[in-house]
XYZ file of C-alpha atoms in Angstrom:
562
model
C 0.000 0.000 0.000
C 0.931 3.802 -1.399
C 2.719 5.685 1.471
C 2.834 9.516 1.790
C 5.587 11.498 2.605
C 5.528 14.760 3.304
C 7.881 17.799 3.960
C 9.511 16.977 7.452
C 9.913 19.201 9.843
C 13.892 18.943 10.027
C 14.774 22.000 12.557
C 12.576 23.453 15.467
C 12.448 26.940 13.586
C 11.810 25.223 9.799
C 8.417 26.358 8.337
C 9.570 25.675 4.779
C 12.180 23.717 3.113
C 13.620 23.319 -0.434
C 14.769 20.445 -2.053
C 18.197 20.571 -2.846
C 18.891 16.975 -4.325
C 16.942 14.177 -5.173
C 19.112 11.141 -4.673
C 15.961 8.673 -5.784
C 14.275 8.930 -9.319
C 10.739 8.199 -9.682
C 10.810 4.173 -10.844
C 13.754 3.634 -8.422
C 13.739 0.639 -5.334
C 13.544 2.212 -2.228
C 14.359 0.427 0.776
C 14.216 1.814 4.641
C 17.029 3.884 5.584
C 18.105 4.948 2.166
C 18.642 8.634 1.504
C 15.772 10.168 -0.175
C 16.957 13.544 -0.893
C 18.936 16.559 0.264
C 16.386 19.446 2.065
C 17.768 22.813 2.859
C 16.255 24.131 6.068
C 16.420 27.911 7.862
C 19.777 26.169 9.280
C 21.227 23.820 6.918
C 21.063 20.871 4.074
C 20.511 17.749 5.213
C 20.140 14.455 4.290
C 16.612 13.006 4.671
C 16.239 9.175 4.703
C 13.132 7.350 4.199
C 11.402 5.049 6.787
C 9.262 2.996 4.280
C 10.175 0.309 1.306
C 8.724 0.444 -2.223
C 9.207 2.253 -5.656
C 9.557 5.837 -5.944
C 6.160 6.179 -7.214
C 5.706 10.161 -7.324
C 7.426 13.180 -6.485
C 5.743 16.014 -5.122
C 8.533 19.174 -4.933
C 10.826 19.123 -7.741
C 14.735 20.178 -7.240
C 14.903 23.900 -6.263
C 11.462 23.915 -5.161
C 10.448 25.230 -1.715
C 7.155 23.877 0.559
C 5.907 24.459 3.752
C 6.325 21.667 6.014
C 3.671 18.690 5.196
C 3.367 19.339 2.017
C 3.492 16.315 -0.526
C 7.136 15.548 -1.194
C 7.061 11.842 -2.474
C 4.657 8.947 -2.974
C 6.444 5.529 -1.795
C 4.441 2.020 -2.779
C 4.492 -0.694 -4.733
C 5.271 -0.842 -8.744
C 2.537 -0.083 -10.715
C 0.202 0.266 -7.855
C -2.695 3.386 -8.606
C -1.786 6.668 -6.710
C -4.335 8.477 -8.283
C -6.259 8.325 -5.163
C -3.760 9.636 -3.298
C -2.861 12.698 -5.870
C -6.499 13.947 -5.794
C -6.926 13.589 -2.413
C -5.107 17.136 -0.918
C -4.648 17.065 2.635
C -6.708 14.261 3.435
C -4.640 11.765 2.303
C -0.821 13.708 2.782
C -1.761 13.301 6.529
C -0.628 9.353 6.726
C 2.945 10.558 5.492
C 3.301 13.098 9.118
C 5.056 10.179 11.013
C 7.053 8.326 8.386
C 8.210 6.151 11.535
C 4.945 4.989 13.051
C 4.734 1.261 11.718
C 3.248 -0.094 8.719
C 1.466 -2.681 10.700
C -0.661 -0.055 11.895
C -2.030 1.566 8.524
C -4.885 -1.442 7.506
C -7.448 0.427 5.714
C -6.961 1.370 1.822
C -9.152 4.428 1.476
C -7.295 7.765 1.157
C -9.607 9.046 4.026
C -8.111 5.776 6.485
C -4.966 7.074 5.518
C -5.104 10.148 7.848
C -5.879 8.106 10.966
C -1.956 6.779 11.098
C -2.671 5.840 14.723
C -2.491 2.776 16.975
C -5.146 0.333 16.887
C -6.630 1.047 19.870
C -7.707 4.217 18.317
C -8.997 2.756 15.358
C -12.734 1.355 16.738
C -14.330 4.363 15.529
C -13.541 7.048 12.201
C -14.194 9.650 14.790
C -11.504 8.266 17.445
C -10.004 12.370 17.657
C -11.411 15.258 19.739
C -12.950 18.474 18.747
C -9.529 21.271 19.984
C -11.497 23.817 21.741
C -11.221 27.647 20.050
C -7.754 29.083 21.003
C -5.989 25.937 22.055
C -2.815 24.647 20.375
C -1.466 21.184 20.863
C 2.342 21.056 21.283
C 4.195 18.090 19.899
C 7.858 16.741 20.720
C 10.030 18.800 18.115
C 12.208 16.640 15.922
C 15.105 19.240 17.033
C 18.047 17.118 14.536
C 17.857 15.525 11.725
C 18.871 12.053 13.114
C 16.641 12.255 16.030
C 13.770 9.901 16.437
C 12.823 10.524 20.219
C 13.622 13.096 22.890
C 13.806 13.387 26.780
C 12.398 15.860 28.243
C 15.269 16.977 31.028
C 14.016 20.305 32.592
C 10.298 21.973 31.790
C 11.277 25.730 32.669
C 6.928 26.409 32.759
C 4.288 24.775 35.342
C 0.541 24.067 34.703
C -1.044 27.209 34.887
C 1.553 29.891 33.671
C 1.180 32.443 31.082
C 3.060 31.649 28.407
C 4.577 33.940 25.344
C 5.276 33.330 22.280
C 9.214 32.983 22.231
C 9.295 31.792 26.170
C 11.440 28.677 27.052
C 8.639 26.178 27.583
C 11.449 23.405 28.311
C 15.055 21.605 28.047
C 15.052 18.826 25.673
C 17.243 16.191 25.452
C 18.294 14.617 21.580
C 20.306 12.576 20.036
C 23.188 15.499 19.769
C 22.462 17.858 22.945
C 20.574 19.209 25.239
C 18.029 22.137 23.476
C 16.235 24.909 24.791
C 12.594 24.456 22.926
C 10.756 27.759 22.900
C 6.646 28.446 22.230
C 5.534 29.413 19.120
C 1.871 29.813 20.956
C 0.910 32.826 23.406
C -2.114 31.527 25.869
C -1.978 29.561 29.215
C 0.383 26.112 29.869
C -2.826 23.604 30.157
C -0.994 20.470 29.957
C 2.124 18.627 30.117
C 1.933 15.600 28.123
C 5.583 14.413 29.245
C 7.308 14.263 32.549
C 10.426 15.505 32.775
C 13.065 12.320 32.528
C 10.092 10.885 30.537
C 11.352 9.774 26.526
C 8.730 9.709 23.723
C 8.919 9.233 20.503
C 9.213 12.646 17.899
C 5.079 14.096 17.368
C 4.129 12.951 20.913
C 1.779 14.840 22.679
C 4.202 17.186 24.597
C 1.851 20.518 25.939
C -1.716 21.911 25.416
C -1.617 25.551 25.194
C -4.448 27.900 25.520
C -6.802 30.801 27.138
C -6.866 30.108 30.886
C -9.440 28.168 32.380
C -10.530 25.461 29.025
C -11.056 21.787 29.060
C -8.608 20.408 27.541
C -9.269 16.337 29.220
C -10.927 15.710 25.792
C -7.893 16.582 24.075
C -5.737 15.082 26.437
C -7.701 11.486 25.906
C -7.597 11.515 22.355
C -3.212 11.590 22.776
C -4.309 15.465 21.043
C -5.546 13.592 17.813
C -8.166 15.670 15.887
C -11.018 14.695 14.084
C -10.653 14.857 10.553
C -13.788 16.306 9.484
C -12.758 20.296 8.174
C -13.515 20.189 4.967
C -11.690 23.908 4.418
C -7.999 21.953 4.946
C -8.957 20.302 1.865
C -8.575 23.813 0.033
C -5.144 23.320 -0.472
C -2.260 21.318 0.136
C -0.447 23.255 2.802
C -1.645 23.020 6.746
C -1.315 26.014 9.071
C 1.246 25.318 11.277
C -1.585 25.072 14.776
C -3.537 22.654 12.939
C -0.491 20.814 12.065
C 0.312 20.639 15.751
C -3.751 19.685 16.633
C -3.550 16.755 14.018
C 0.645 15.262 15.089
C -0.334 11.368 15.336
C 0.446 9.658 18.438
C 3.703 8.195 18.666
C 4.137 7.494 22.242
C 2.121 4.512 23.776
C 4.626 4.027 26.442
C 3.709 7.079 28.037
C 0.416 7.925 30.822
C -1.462 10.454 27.948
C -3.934 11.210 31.343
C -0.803 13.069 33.404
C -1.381 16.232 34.241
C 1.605 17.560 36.275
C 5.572 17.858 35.351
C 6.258 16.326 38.927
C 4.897 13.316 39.381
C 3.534 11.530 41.659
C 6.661 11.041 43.570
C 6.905 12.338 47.090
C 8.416 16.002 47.204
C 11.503 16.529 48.987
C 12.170 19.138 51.861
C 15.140 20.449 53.429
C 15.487 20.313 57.018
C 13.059 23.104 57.796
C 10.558 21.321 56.346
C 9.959 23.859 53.179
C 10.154 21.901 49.722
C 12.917 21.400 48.173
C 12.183 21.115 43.936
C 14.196 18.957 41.753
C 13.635 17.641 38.585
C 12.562 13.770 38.417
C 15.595 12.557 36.998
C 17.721 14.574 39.974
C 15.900 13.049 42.542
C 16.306 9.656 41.277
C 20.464 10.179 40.324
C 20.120 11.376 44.087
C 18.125 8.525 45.402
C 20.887 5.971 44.036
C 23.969 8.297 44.645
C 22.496 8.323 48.318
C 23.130 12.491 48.010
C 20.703 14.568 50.727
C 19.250 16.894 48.118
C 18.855 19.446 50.678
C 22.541 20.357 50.722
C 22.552 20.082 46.205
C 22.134 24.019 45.425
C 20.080 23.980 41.983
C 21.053 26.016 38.931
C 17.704 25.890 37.296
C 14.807 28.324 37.379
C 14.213 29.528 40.907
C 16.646 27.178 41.994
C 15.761 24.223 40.757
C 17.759 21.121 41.205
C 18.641 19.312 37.549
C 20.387 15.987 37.032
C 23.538 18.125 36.243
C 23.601 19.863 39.902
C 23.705 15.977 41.378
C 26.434 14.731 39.454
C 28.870 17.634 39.981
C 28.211 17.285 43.611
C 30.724 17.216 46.212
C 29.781 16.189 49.712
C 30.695 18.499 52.095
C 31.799 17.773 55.812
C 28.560 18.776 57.086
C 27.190 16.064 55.075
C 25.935 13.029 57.041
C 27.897 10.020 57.333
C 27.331 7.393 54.335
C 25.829 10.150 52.115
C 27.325 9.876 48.460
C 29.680 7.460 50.118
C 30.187 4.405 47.334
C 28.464 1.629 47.951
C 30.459 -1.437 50.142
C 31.134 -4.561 47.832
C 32.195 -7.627 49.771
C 34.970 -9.490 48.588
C 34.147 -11.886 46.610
C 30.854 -10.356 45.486
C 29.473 -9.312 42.022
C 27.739 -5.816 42.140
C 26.954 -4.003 39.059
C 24.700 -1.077 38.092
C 22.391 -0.241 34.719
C 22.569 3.529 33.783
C 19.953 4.091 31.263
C 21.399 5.062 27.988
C 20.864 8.573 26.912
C 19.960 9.931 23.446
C 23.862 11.054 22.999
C 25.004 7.660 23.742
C 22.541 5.907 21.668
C 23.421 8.741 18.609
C 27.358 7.379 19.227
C 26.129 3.915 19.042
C 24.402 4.311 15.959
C 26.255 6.834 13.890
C 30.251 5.768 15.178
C 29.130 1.377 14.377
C 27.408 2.652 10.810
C 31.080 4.532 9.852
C 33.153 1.866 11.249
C 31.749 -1.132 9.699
C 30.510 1.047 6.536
C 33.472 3.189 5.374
C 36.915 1.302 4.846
C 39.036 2.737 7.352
C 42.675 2.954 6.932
C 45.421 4.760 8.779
C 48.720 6.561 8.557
C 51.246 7.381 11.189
C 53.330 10.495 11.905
C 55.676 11.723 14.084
C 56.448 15.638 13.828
C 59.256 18.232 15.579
C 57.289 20.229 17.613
C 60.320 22.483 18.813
C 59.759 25.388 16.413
C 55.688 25.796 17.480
C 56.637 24.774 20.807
C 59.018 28.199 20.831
C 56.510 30.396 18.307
C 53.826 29.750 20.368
C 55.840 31.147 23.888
C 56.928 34.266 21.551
C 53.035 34.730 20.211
C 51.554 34.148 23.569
C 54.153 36.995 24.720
C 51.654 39.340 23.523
C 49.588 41.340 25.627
C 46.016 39.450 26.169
C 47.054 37.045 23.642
C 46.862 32.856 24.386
C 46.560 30.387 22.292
C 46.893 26.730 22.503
C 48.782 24.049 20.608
C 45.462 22.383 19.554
C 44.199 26.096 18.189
C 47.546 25.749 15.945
C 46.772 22.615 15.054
C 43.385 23.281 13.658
C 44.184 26.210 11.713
C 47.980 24.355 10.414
C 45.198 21.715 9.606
C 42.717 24.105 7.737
C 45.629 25.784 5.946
C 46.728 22.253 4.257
C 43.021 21.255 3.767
C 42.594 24.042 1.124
C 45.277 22.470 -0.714
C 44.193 19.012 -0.324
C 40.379 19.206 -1.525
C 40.328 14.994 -1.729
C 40.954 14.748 1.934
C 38.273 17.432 2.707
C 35.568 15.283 0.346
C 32.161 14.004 1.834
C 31.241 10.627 0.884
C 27.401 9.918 -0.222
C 25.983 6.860 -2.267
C 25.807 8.433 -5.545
C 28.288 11.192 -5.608
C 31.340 12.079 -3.675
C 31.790 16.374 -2.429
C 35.032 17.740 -2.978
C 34.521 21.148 -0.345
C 36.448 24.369 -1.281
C 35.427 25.577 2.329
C 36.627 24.684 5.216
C 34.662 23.475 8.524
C 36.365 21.809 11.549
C 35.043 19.791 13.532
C 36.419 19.433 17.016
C 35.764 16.754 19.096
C 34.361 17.942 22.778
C 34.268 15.311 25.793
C 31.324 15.624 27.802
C 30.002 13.388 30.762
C 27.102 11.638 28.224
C 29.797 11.509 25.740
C 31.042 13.244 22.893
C 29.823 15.801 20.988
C 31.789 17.735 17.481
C 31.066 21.415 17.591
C 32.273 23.308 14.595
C 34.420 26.503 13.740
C 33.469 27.414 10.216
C 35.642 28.782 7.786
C 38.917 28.035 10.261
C 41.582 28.682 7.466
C 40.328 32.100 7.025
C 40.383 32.978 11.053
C 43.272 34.435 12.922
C 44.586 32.372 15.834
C 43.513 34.199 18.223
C 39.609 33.684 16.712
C 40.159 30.146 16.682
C 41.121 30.336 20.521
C 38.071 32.681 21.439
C 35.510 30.261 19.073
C 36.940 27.194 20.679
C 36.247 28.088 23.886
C 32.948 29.063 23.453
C 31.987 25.721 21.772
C 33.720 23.582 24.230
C 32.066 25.531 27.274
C 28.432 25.445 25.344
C 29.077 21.860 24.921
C 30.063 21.094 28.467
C 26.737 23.257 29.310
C 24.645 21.235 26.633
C 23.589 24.691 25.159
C 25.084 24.111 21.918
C 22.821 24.601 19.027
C 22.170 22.252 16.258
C 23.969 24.606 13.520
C 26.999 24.731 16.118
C 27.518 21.206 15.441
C 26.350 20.872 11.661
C 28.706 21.393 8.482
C 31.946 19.977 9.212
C 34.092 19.029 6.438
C 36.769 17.593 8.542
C 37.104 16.263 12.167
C 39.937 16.566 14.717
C 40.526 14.798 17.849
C 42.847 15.390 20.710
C 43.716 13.577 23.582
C 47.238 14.958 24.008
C 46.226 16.739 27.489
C 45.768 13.572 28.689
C 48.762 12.377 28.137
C 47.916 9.568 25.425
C 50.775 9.916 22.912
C 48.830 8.233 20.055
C 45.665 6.439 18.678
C 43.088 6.009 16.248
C 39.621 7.696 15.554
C 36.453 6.287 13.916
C 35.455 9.125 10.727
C 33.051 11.119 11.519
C 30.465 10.570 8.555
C 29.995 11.787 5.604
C 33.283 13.279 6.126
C 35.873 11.505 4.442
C 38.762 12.021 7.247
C 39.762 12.445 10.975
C 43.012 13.590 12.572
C 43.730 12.183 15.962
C 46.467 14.474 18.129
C 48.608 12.726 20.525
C 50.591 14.539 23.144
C 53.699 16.002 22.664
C 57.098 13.924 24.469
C 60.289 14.904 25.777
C 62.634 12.280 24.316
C 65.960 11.345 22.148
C 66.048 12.618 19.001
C 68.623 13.084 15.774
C 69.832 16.761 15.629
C 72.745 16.967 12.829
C 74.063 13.489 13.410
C 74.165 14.117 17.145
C 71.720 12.851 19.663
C 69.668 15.683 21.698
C 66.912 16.062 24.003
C 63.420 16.597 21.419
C 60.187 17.717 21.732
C 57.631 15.320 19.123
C 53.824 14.883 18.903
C 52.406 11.842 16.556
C 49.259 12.208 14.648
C 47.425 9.774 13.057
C 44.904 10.386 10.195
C 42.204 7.770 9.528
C 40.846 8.169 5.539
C 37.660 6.625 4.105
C 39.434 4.473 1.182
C 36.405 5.319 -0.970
C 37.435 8.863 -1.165
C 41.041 9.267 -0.127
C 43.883 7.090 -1.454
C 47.002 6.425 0.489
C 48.984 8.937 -1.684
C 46.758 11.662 -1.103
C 46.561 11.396 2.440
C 49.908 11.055 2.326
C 50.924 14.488 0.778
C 48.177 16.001 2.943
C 50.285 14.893 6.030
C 53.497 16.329 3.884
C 51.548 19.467 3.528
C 50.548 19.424 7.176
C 53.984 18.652 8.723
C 55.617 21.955 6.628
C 52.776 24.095 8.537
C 53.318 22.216 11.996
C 57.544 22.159 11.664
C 57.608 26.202 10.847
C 54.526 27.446 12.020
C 54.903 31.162 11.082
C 54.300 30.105 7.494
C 50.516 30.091 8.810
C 50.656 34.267 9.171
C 51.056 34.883 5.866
């Protein structure tokens, strides 16, 4: 049976998008995970893969062409089946294509009109399973905030039941695959309902929030998971939904979930300190807290009016007032297993997936280096000699590295199915270590920034990414990927690529040790590198005089100020 896909909402901000590529051709196989096309958001172009299995049957927005978000972009079915149906329907019948994840299992009925109702079966007893949304009130689904994620956690909401709410407010903190985002309201009116706990996961188009004028009943809304019924025949009119009835009509995609909860906190017990006032936390705190034995009356909260979040409990110290066997680690007898499950979080499970894809997809090969560092080592005393000027090795690194990039477009390619990118700009990635894991914000246009920008940009990133404020286009675009973990002493090893790019650099640390100086042996300063190249887009040679190129910039460093 036909599938329709529409325009996907791809950024929190994206109304519209345009189709940059099509990497499918009407008549071509399709099959679940393969890249459909190439859609440039209010952010960036990304890839968009598909969810369902069939033949390219129809395509809705041509190359160059820009829709709002749900309009028709491609058909997806079976060869030769009749989309006629499906063509003349409008709206009616582009609605089954809004989750592109929900399972097939669950779409039974063949009638364009069926086709809306993409919902579980438990919904399915009656063609009039939605609720009427009462005048003014705007159902709020989870934002698909990347373009890899497929579920979010909700970690902090920043509003309660009851406030007033503005258009551009914070509603909440939610957690992705990437980071941690703020998520703001595109509705002014009255927080109703929170459909999601915080620490709660649900799948992208749940029922997040209700928003509307103070004081309606929302508990039809609420039972219905915020499904709509599909009887206005004026959204038939044409093919593009305003954006609140968009929201009203997000299928369901999160049965795990208690759709009849009404408050952010729970029905947990609430904490006080020790004069008996409350003490508020976040879910997810108190239950880090709860297993870390930590008193949260002596945790001082850095959310809104002092709220205690999961990040407050981890980066706690006990403190000699503390009571005895607080946050002490729990006694193991000798002899005895003892283990603990942590959850894993949407960063880990985005490593998982997108580090074991490049690994096992792209052939991985690697080449070894070992460079003087005595002439940076000395420039970099004389440049920091400056007044308010500091930069690091790894800041010279990065721009030495952006510097022979320019000249080495094959080692600063993107890999893709049909095509391979050779980029004339240059975007480094650095790799940032946080506690969930690791996350690559990106300094654009490096070879074309002093030093001292690279330095102030760095910082910013790596602090933003410590703070889990960095932004999706903060993390998007990199052409090439560099990874140190010379501070920690480790003096060499291997990355994994970070895909599509075709190439990572990983930066030892740099060693005091013997070394040849005009036939005579002398005390040396060296750092290795060692880049890893996708063999489907960078040949030994070529990395090779890339790492020739490189090593000139690294050995005489003042060749990168001119």
């Amino acid at each position: 049976m036909a599938e329709v896909i529409n325009m996907p909402r791809l950024s929190d901000t994206m109304e519209e998008g345009t189709v940059a590529t099509w990497l499918k051709k009407v008549g071509d196989k399709v099959e679940e995970g393969d890249i459909l096309a190439e859609i440039e958001t209010d952010k960036a172009t990304m890839e968009f893969e598909s969810f369902n299995e069939g033949v390219l049957l129809h395509i809705g927005i041509e190359e160059g062409q820009t829709a709002k978000v749900d309009v028709l972009l491609a058909i997806i079915g079976e060869e030769g089946e009749d989309i006629s149906g499906l063509l003349n329907g409008g709206d009616a019948s582009a609605k089954s294509g809004e989750d592109q994840a929900s399972s097939s299992d669950e779409k039974e009925e063949t009638a364009a009109q069926d086709k809306a109702n993409d919902e579980s079966s438990d919904e399915e007893e009656s063609a009039d399973a939605g609720s009427d949304i009462p005048e003014g009130v705007v159902v709020v689904t989870m934002p698909r905030l990347s373009d890899t994620m497929e579920e979010g956690t909700v970690a902090t909401w920043l509003k309660a039941i009851g406030d007033k709410v503005e258009e551009g407010d914070i509603l909440a903190e939610i957690e992705t695959d990437k980071a941690t985002m703020e998520f703001e309201s595109f509705q002014s009116g009255t927080l109703l309902h929170i459909g999601i706990n915080e620490g709660e996961t649900a799948n992208v188009d749940a029922l997040l929030a209700i928003i509307g004028p103070e004081g309606t009943d929302v508990s039809g809304v609420v039972k219905s998971g915020g499904v709509t019924k599909k009887e206005a025949p004026k959204k038939e009119e044409k093919k593009e939904a305003p954006k609140a009835d968009k929201k009203a009509d997000a299928p369901k995609a999160a049965p795990k979930k208690d759709n009849n909860t009404n408050s952010a906190s729970g029905s947990s017990k609430p904490a006080t300190n020790t004069n008996g006032g409350r003490i508020f936390a976040s879910p997810l705190a108190k239950k880090i807290a709860e297993e870390k034995g930590i008193n949260l009356a002596q945790v001082k909260g850095s959310g809104e009016n002092g709220r205690i979040v999961k990040s407050d409990v981890e980066n706690f110290t006990p403190g000699a007032s503390q009571s005895s066997g607080a946050g002490v680690q729990q006694f193991v007898a000798t002899g005895e297993e003892s283990f603990e499950e942590v959850e894993n979080s949407q960063m880990r499970k985005a490593i998982a997936r997108g580090l074991g894809k490049s690994k096992f997809t792209a052939p991985h090969y690697y080449l070894n280096v070992e460079f003087n560092m005595e002439n940076m080592m000395s420039f970099r005393k004389q440049f920091n000699a400056l007044p308010d000027t500091k930069v690091s090795f790894n800041d010279m690194i990065i721009k030495a590295t952006s510097i022979a990039l320019k000249q080495h477009p094959q080692v600063n390619s993107q890999w893709f199915d049909d095509k391979m990118r050779l980029n004339h700009h240059v975007h480094i990635g650095v790799a940032v270590a946080v506690p969930d894991g690791l996350v690559v914000p990106v300094v654009e246009f490096a070879n074309e920034k002093t030093l001292q920008q690279i330095n102030a940009e760095v910082k910013v990133l790596a602090g933003k990414a410590r703070d889990k404020k960095l932004t999706l286009p903060e993390m998007e675009g990199s052409t090439f990927t560099i990874s140190n973990l010379g501070m920690f002493g480790i003096t060499d090893f291997t990355s994994i690529i970070n895909q599509p790019n075709s190439a990572i650099l990983s930066v030892g640390a740099i060693v005091e040790k013997p070394v040849v100086k005009d036939g005579k042996l002398a005390v040396g300063h060296t750092m290795k590198l060692t880049l890893a190249c996708d063999h489907r887009t960078v040949d030994g040679a070529t990395g090779a005089q890339f790492l020739q190129t490189l090593k000139t910039y690294i050995e005489n460093p003042v060749l990168m100020l001119a």
